[in-house]
mmCIF file of C-alpha atoms and ligand atoms in Angstrom:
data_model
loop_
_atom_site.group_PDB
_atom_site.id
_atom_site.type_symbol
_atom_site.label_atom_id
_atom_site.label_comp_id
_atom_site.label_asym_id
_atom_site.label_seq_id
_atom_site.Cartn_x
_atom_site.Cartn_y
_atom_site.Cartn_z
ATOM 1 C CA MET A 1 101.240 126.562 107.410
ATOM 2 C CA ARG A 2 102.093 122.929 106.732
ATOM 3 C CA LYS A 3 99.881 120.302 108.322
ATOM 4 C CA LYS A 4 101.957 117.707 110.107
ATOM 5 C CA LEU A 5 101.977 114.110 108.873
ATOM 6 C CA VAL A 6 102.833 111.017 110.904
ATOM 7 C CA VAL A 7 103.340 107.758 109.016
ATOM 8 C CA GLY A 8 103.786 104.337 110.581
ATOM 9 C CA ASN A 9 106.121 102.051 108.653
ATOM 10 C CA TRP A 10 105.275 98.562 109.847
ATOM 11 C CA LYS A 11 108.188 97.045 107.896
ATOM 12 C CA MET A 12 107.987 93.219 107.809
ATOM 13 C CA HIS A 13 106.041 92.843 111.037
ATOM 14 C CA GLY A 14 102.602 91.612 111.965
ATOM 15 C CA ASN A 15 100.020 89.050 111.011
ATOM 16 C CA ARG A 16 96.281 89.206 110.431
ATOM 17 C CA ALA A 17 95.412 88.984 114.112
ATOM 18 C CA SER A 18 97.992 91.474 115.381
ATOM 19 C CA ASN A 19 97.216 93.903 112.550
ATOM 20 C CA ALA A 20 93.517 93.805 113.367
ATOM 21 C CA ALA A 21 94.283 94.566 117.017
ATOM 22 C CA LEU A 22 96.669 97.398 116.113
ATOM 23 C CA LEU A 23 94.200 98.995 113.695
ATOM 24 C CA ALA A 24 91.376 98.673 116.231
ATOM 25 C CA GLY A 25 93.627 100.405 118.758
ATOM 26 C CA LEU A 26 94.287 103.230 116.311
ATOM 27 C CA ARG A 27 90.599 103.608 115.497
ATOM 28 C CA GLU A 28 89.917 104.057 119.195
ATOM 29 C CA ALA A 29 92.858 106.357 119.837
ATOM 30 C CA GLY A 30 92.130 108.821 117.017
ATOM 31 C CA PRO A 31 91.310 111.236 115.618
ATOM 32 C CA TRP A 32 94.377 113.465 115.787
ATOM 33 C CA SER A 33 94.882 116.941 114.438
ATOM 34 C CA ALA A 34 97.808 115.771 112.289
ATOM 35 C CA ASP A 35 97.410 113.694 109.133
ATOM 36 C CA VAL A 36 98.110 110.052 109.977
ATOM 37 C CA ALA A 37 98.873 107.041 107.779
ATOM 38 C CA VAL A 38 100.128 103.468 108.061
ATOM 39 C CA CYS A 39 102.322 101.791 105.436
ATOM 40 C CA VAL A 40 101.744 98.058 105.748
ATOM 41 C CA PRO A 41 103.139 94.909 104.092
ATOM 42 C CA PHE A 42 101.611 94.200 100.654
ATOM 43 C CA PRO A 43 99.517 91.157 101.676
ATOM 44 C CA TYR A 44 97.697 93.177 104.307
ATOM 45 C CA ILE A 45 96.804 96.272 102.296
ATOM 46 C CA ALA A 46 93.305 95.118 101.367
ATOM 47 C CA GLU A 47 92.392 94.164 104.938
ATOM 48 C CA THR A 48 93.870 97.419 106.211
ATOM 49 C CA ALA A 49 91.697 99.298 103.728
ATOM 50 C CA LEU A 50 88.615 97.533 105.083
ATOM 51 C CA ALA A 51 89.587 98.106 108.709
ATOM 52 C CA LEU A 52 90.091 101.812 108.048
ATOM 53 C CA THR A 53 86.897 102.401 106.073
ATOM 54 C CA GLY A 54 85.400 105.698 107.180
ATOM 55 C CA GLN A 55 88.462 106.531 109.305
ATOM 56 C CA ALA A 56 90.670 109.579 108.902
ATOM 57 C CA ILE A 57 93.731 107.298 108.776
ATOM 58 C CA ALA A 58 95.287 106.838 105.347
ATOM 59 C CA PHE A 59 97.214 103.769 104.308
ATOM 60 C CA GLY A 60 99.877 102.804 101.866
ATOM 61 C CA ALA A 61 102.701 100.451 100.942
ATOM 62 C CA GLN A 62 106.422 100.282 101.651
ATOM 63 C CA ASP A 63 107.726 99.940 98.103
ATOM 64 C CA CYS A 64 106.560 99.762 94.495
ATOM 65 C CA SER A 65 107.952 98.761 91.157
ATOM 66 C CA ALA A 66 109.393 101.345 88.816
ATOM 67 C CA HIS A 67 107.726 99.463 85.972
ATOM 68 C CA GLU A 68 104.196 99.970 84.741
ATOM 69 C CA GLN A 69 103.320 96.268 84.342
ATOM 70 C CA GLY A 70 104.641 93.112 82.762
ATOM 71 C CA ALA A 71 106.936 90.168 83.389
ATOM 72 C CA PHE A 72 108.427 91.301 86.704
ATOM 73 C CA THR A 73 107.884 88.354 89.016
ATOM 74 C CA GLY A 74 107.346 89.350 92.605
ATOM 75 C CA GLU A 75 106.993 93.075 91.932
ATOM 76 C CA VAL A 76 103.973 95.217 92.784
ATOM 77 C CA SER A 77 103.052 98.136 90.550
ATOM 78 C CA SER A 78 101.889 101.531 91.676
ATOM 79 C CA ALA A 79 98.740 100.975 89.575
ATOM 80 C CA MET A 80 97.952 98.019 91.847
ATOM 81 C CA LEU A 81 98.535 100.170 94.925
ATOM 82 C CA ALA A 82 96.207 102.817 93.532
ATOM 83 C CA ASP A 83 93.644 100.116 92.758
ATOM 84 C CA LEU A 84 93.691 99.131 96.447
ATOM 85 C CA GLY A 85 93.199 102.737 97.536
ATOM 86 C CA CYS A 86 96.733 103.437 98.741
ATOM 87 C CA ARG A 87 97.386 107.091 99.396
ATOM 88 C CA TYR A 88 101.134 106.732 100.012
ATOM 89 C CA VAL A 89 104.068 104.529 99.119
ATOM 90 C CA ILE A 90 107.465 104.666 100.782
ATOM 91 C CA VAL A 91 110.296 104.602 98.232
ATOM 92 C CA GLY A 92 114.039 104.535 98.796
ATOM 93 C CA HIS A 93 113.937 103.408 102.401
ATOM 94 C CA SER A 94 117.522 102.807 103.525
ATOM 95 C CA GLU A 95 116.735 99.144 104.120
ATOM 96 C CA ARG A 96 115.852 98.782 100.447
ATOM 97 C CA ARG A 97 118.828 100.859 99.329
ATOM 98 C CA ALA A 98 121.131 98.686 101.481
ATOM 99 C CA PHE A 99 119.635 95.186 101.177
ATOM 100 C CA HIS A 100 118.253 95.418 97.647
ATOM 101 C CA ALA A 101 120.940 97.627 96.131
ATOM 102 C CA GLU A 102 118.469 100.312 95.082
ATOM 103 C CA SER A 103 120.207 103.187 93.333
ATOM 104 C CA ASP A 104 119.276 106.854 93.544
ATOM 105 C CA GLN A 105 117.920 106.622 89.999
ATOM 106 C CA LEU A 106 115.781 103.558 90.705
ATOM 107 C CA VAL A 107 114.296 105.315 93.729
ATOM 108 C CA ALA A 108 113.523 108.337 91.560
ATOM 109 C CA ASP A 109 111.905 106.109 88.926
ATOM 110 C CA LYS A 110 109.739 104.492 91.593
ATOM 111 C CA ALA A 111 108.634 107.917 92.827
ATOM 112 C CA LYS A 112 107.712 108.832 89.255
ATOM 113 C CA ALA A 113 105.725 105.618 88.774
ATOM 114 C CA ALA A 114 103.812 106.279 92.004
ATOM 115 C CA LEU A 115 102.917 109.841 91.046
ATOM 116 C CA ALA A 116 101.731 108.657 87.653
ATOM 117 C CA HIS A 117 99.014 106.708 89.480
ATOM 118 C CA GLY A 118 98.128 109.342 92.027
ATOM 119 C CA VAL A 119 99.957 107.629 94.884
ATOM 120 C CA THR A 120 102.108 110.037 96.896
ATOM 121 C CA PRO A 121 105.684 108.779 97.221
ATOM 122 C CA ILE A 122 107.359 109.228 100.590
ATOM 123 C CA VAL A 123 110.943 109.475 99.390
ATOM 124 C CA CYS A 124 113.549 108.545 101.997
ATOM 125 C CA VAL A 125 117.050 109.976 102.122
ATOM 126 C CA GLY A 126 119.714 109.667 104.782
ATOM 127 C CA GLU A 127 123.377 109.114 105.500
ATOM 128 C CA THR A 128 125.104 106.174 107.168
ATOM 129 C CA LEU A 129 127.164 106.588 110.320
ATOM 130 C CA ALA A 130 130.396 106.333 108.318
ATOM 131 C CA GLU A 131 129.182 109.066 105.963
ATOM 132 C CA ARG A 132 128.209 111.330 108.882
ATOM 133 C CA GLU A 133 131.545 110.794 110.577
ATOM 134 C CA ALA A 134 133.309 111.604 107.314
ATOM 135 C CA GLY A 135 131.416 114.911 107.149
ATOM 136 C CA GLN A 136 129.446 113.799 104.086
ATOM 137 C CA THR A 137 125.890 114.106 105.403
ATOM 138 C CA GLU A 138 124.895 117.054 103.207
ATOM 139 C CA THR A 139 126.590 115.682 100.115
ATOM 140 C CA VAL A 140 124.845 112.325 100.454
ATOM 141 C CA VAL A 141 121.307 113.562 101.107
ATOM 142 C CA LYS A 142 121.601 116.223 98.399
ATOM 143 C CA ARG A 143 122.777 113.625 95.885
ATOM 144 C CA GLN A 144 119.886 111.325 96.782
ATOM 145 C CA LEU A 145 117.342 114.143 96.472
ATOM 146 C CA ALA A 146 118.909 115.526 93.273
ATOM 147 C CA ALA A 147 118.111 112.298 91.411
ATOM 148 C CA VAL A 148 114.456 112.645 92.371
ATOM 149 C CA ILE A 149 114.316 116.336 91.456
ATOM 150 C CA HIS A 150 115.932 115.636 88.093
ATOM 151 C CA THR A 151 113.525 112.787 87.300
ATOM 152 C CA LEU A 152 110.278 114.352 88.521
ATOM 153 C CA THR A 153 111.054 117.894 87.305
ATOM 154 C CA HIS A 154 107.904 120.013 87.758
ATOM 155 C CA CYS A 155 106.128 117.277 89.798
ATOM 156 C CA ILE A 156 108.682 117.395 92.618
ATOM 157 C CA GLY A 157 106.306 119.502 94.719
ATOM 158 C CA GLU A 158 103.957 116.527 95.014
ATOM 159 C CA ILE A 159 106.238 114.228 96.987
ATOM 160 C CA VAL A 160 106.662 113.847 100.729
ATOM 161 C CA LEU A 161 110.343 113.751 101.675
ATOM 162 C CA ALA A 162 111.646 111.823 104.688
ATOM 163 C CA TYR A 163 115.055 112.350 106.252
ATOM 164 C CA GLU A 164 116.077 109.122 107.958
ATOM 165 C CA PRO A 165 119.685 109.006 109.147
ATOM 166 C CA VAL A 166 120.590 105.335 108.764
ATOM 167 C CA TRP A 167 122.460 105.313 112.086
ATOM 168 C CA ALA A 168 119.269 106.329 113.909
ATOM 169 C CA ILE A 169 116.996 103.642 112.459
ATOM 170 C CA GLY A 170 116.071 100.938 114.931
ATOM 171 C CA THR A 171 119.102 101.764 117.061
ATOM 172 C CA GLY A 172 117.539 103.898 119.761
ATOM 173 C CA LEU A 173 119.960 106.657 118.684
ATOM 174 C CA THR A 174 117.854 109.611 117.604
ATOM 175 C CA ALA A 175 119.237 112.595 115.761
ATOM 176 C CA SER A 176 118.956 115.552 118.109
ATOM 177 C CA PRO A 177 116.239 118.014 117.104
ATOM 178 C CA GLU A 178 119.018 120.429 116.063
ATOM 179 C CA GLN A 179 120.868 117.817 113.984
ATOM 180 C CA ALA A 180 117.657 116.834 112.214
ATOM 181 C CA GLN A 181 116.559 120.439 111.726
ATOM 182 C CA SER A 182 119.825 121.416 110.081
ATOM 183 C CA VAL A 183 119.507 118.622 107.484
ATOM 184 C CA HIS A 184 115.820 119.409 106.915
ATOM 185 C CA ALA A 185 116.719 123.045 106.266
ATOM 186 C CA VAL A 186 119.310 121.972 103.676
ATOM 187 C CA LEU A 187 116.755 119.725 101.964
ATOM 188 C CA ARG A 188 114.073 122.415 101.919
ATOM 189 C CA LYS A 189 116.516 124.856 100.368
ATOM 190 C CA GLN A 190 117.339 122.321 97.666
ATOM 191 C CA LEU A 191 113.612 121.759 97.020
ATOM 192 C CA GLN A 192 113.011 125.509 96.912
ATOM 193 C CA ALA A 193 115.644 125.913 94.226
ATOM 194 C CA ALA A 194 113.815 123.288 92.135
ATOM 195 C CA THR A 195 110.229 124.355 92.762
ATOM 196 C CA GLN A 196 108.626 127.439 94.178
ATOM 197 C CA LYS A 197 106.490 125.197 96.383
ATOM 198 C CA ALA A 198 108.988 124.021 99.006
ATOM 199 C CA ASP A 199 107.243 125.992 101.746
ATOM 200 C CA ALA A 200 104.178 123.808 101.242
ATOM 201 C CA MET A 201 106.074 120.512 101.115
ATOM 202 C CA ARG A 202 106.323 118.131 104.029
ATOM 203 C CA ILE A 203 109.678 116.810 105.185
ATOM 204 C CA LEU A 204 109.362 114.036 107.779
ATOM 205 C CA TYR A 205 111.999 112.878 110.215
ATOM 206 C CA GLY A 206 112.501 109.149 110.850
ATOM 207 C CA GLY A 207 114.846 107.236 113.126
ATOM 208 C CA SER A 208 113.984 106.087 116.652
ATOM 209 C CA VAL A 209 111.088 108.525 117.074
ATOM 210 C CA LYS A 210 109.411 107.578 120.354
ATOM 211 C CA PRO A 211 106.659 108.996 122.545
ATOM 212 C CA ASP A 212 109.242 110.780 124.693
ATOM 213 C CA ASN A 213 111.192 112.542 121.925
ATOM 214 C CA ALA A 214 108.543 113.213 119.273
ATOM 215 C CA ALA A 215 107.359 116.591 120.548
ATOM 216 C CA GLN A 216 110.860 118.124 120.595
ATOM 217 C CA LEU A 217 111.569 116.881 117.073
ATOM 218 C CA PHE A 218 108.215 118.062 115.698
ATOM 219 C CA ALA A 219 108.712 121.491 117.278
ATOM 220 C CA MET A 220 111.565 122.265 114.875
ATOM 221 C CA PRO A 221 110.580 124.636 112.073
ATOM 222 C CA ASP A 222 111.416 122.334 109.150
ATOM 223 C CA ILE A 223 110.286 119.032 110.665
ATOM 224 C CA ASP A 224 106.760 118.397 109.440
ATOM 225 C CA GLY A 225 106.094 115.077 111.120
ATOM 226 C CA GLY A 226 107.611 111.641 111.349
ATOM 227 C CA LEU A 227 108.136 108.275 109.715
ATOM 228 C CA ILE A 228 107.857 105.840 112.579
ATOM 229 C CA GLY A 229 109.150 102.265 112.693
ATOM 230 C CA GLY A 230 109.169 100.310 115.947
ATOM 231 C CA ALA A 231 106.903 102.690 117.847
ATOM 232 C CA ALA A 232 104.245 102.381 115.118
ATOM 233 C CA LEU A 233 103.622 98.771 116.117
ATOM 234 C CA LYS A 234 102.003 99.739 119.411
ATOM 235 C CA ALA A 235 98.746 101.669 119.121
ATOM 236 C CA GLY A 236 99.382 103.523 122.387
ATOM 237 C CA ASP A 237 102.893 104.689 121.464
ATOM 238 C CA PHE A 238 101.938 105.592 117.904
ATOM 239 C CA SER A 239 98.955 107.555 119.131
ATOM 240 C CA VAL A 240 101.081 109.581 121.552
ATOM 241 C CA ILE A 241 103.448 110.398 118.673
ATOM 242 C CA CYS A 242 100.517 111.419 116.462
ATOM 243 C CA ARG A 243 99.227 113.652 119.238
ATOM 244 C CA ALA A 244 102.678 115.244 119.606
ATOM 245 C CA ALA A 245 102.380 116.362 115.984
ATOM 246 C CA ALA A 246 99.728 118.942 116.739
HETATM 247 P P1 LIG B 1 112.556 103.138 113.878
HETATM 248 O O1 LIG B 1 111.509 104.147 114.291
HETATM 249 O O2 LIG B 1 112.271 101.759 114.346
HETATM 250 O O3 LIG B 1 113.940 103.624 114.203
HETATM 251 O O4 LIG B 1 112.491 103.042 112.265
HETATM 252 C C1 LIG B 1 112.503 104.205 111.531
HETATM 253 C C2 LIG B 1 112.206 103.877 110.117
HETATM 254 O O5 LIG B 1 112.999 103.244 109.444
HETATM 255 C C3 LIG B 1 110.915 104.287 109.564
HETATM 256 O O6 LIG B 1 110.874 104.139 108.188
#
């Protein structure tokens, strides 16, 4: 039985005061029976760590460098994330693939760098609206995952995978539970072919998950929780979503 995981992706939102209020709200709202984490902007990781001391809420980052260290101005290494106590790092979010031209191979290299430092990569895959309408959903997500499988080889069982259809992110358009389930089943089959551990791996759904649709999504057999954007910025909404992942 896989334990559900709900991760808040704060993206580039918040400030010290609003973060403190949000984290205080989460401390009050928990605990939940699912695993819960927040992935916060780099400058706020250390304060988040302090605010969550002794709490059953994990934290992490939204990206990391594929490099170990060196002359890479502006980059943050996975060793640094581990040093700060990060449990997770999101890699390959569609916003980074689209706005920072991240390739499948770069995403895979970032996942490898994270694992090397004991930080669990949450690897995002997902198709655009044009790709879905062209009937390419499976081809696209399988290609994105294949690069990670090829690069991580026997360590693939240690990642968390997130299916985030690009057309559902921040749009209010959610994949139906059936649409999401069918892609999750494809991804789990692909993972199973690469590792015997796919039954124990968590595949999250992301894209306009809200308090009123979370339970139906999380009830699907291959949906093991969610990666939450907008609704993760309100303690009340995020808490309802975490509770829906029982
Ligand atoms: P929204 O929940 O705002 O659609 O964002 C989803 C997402 O991109 C999480 O990584």
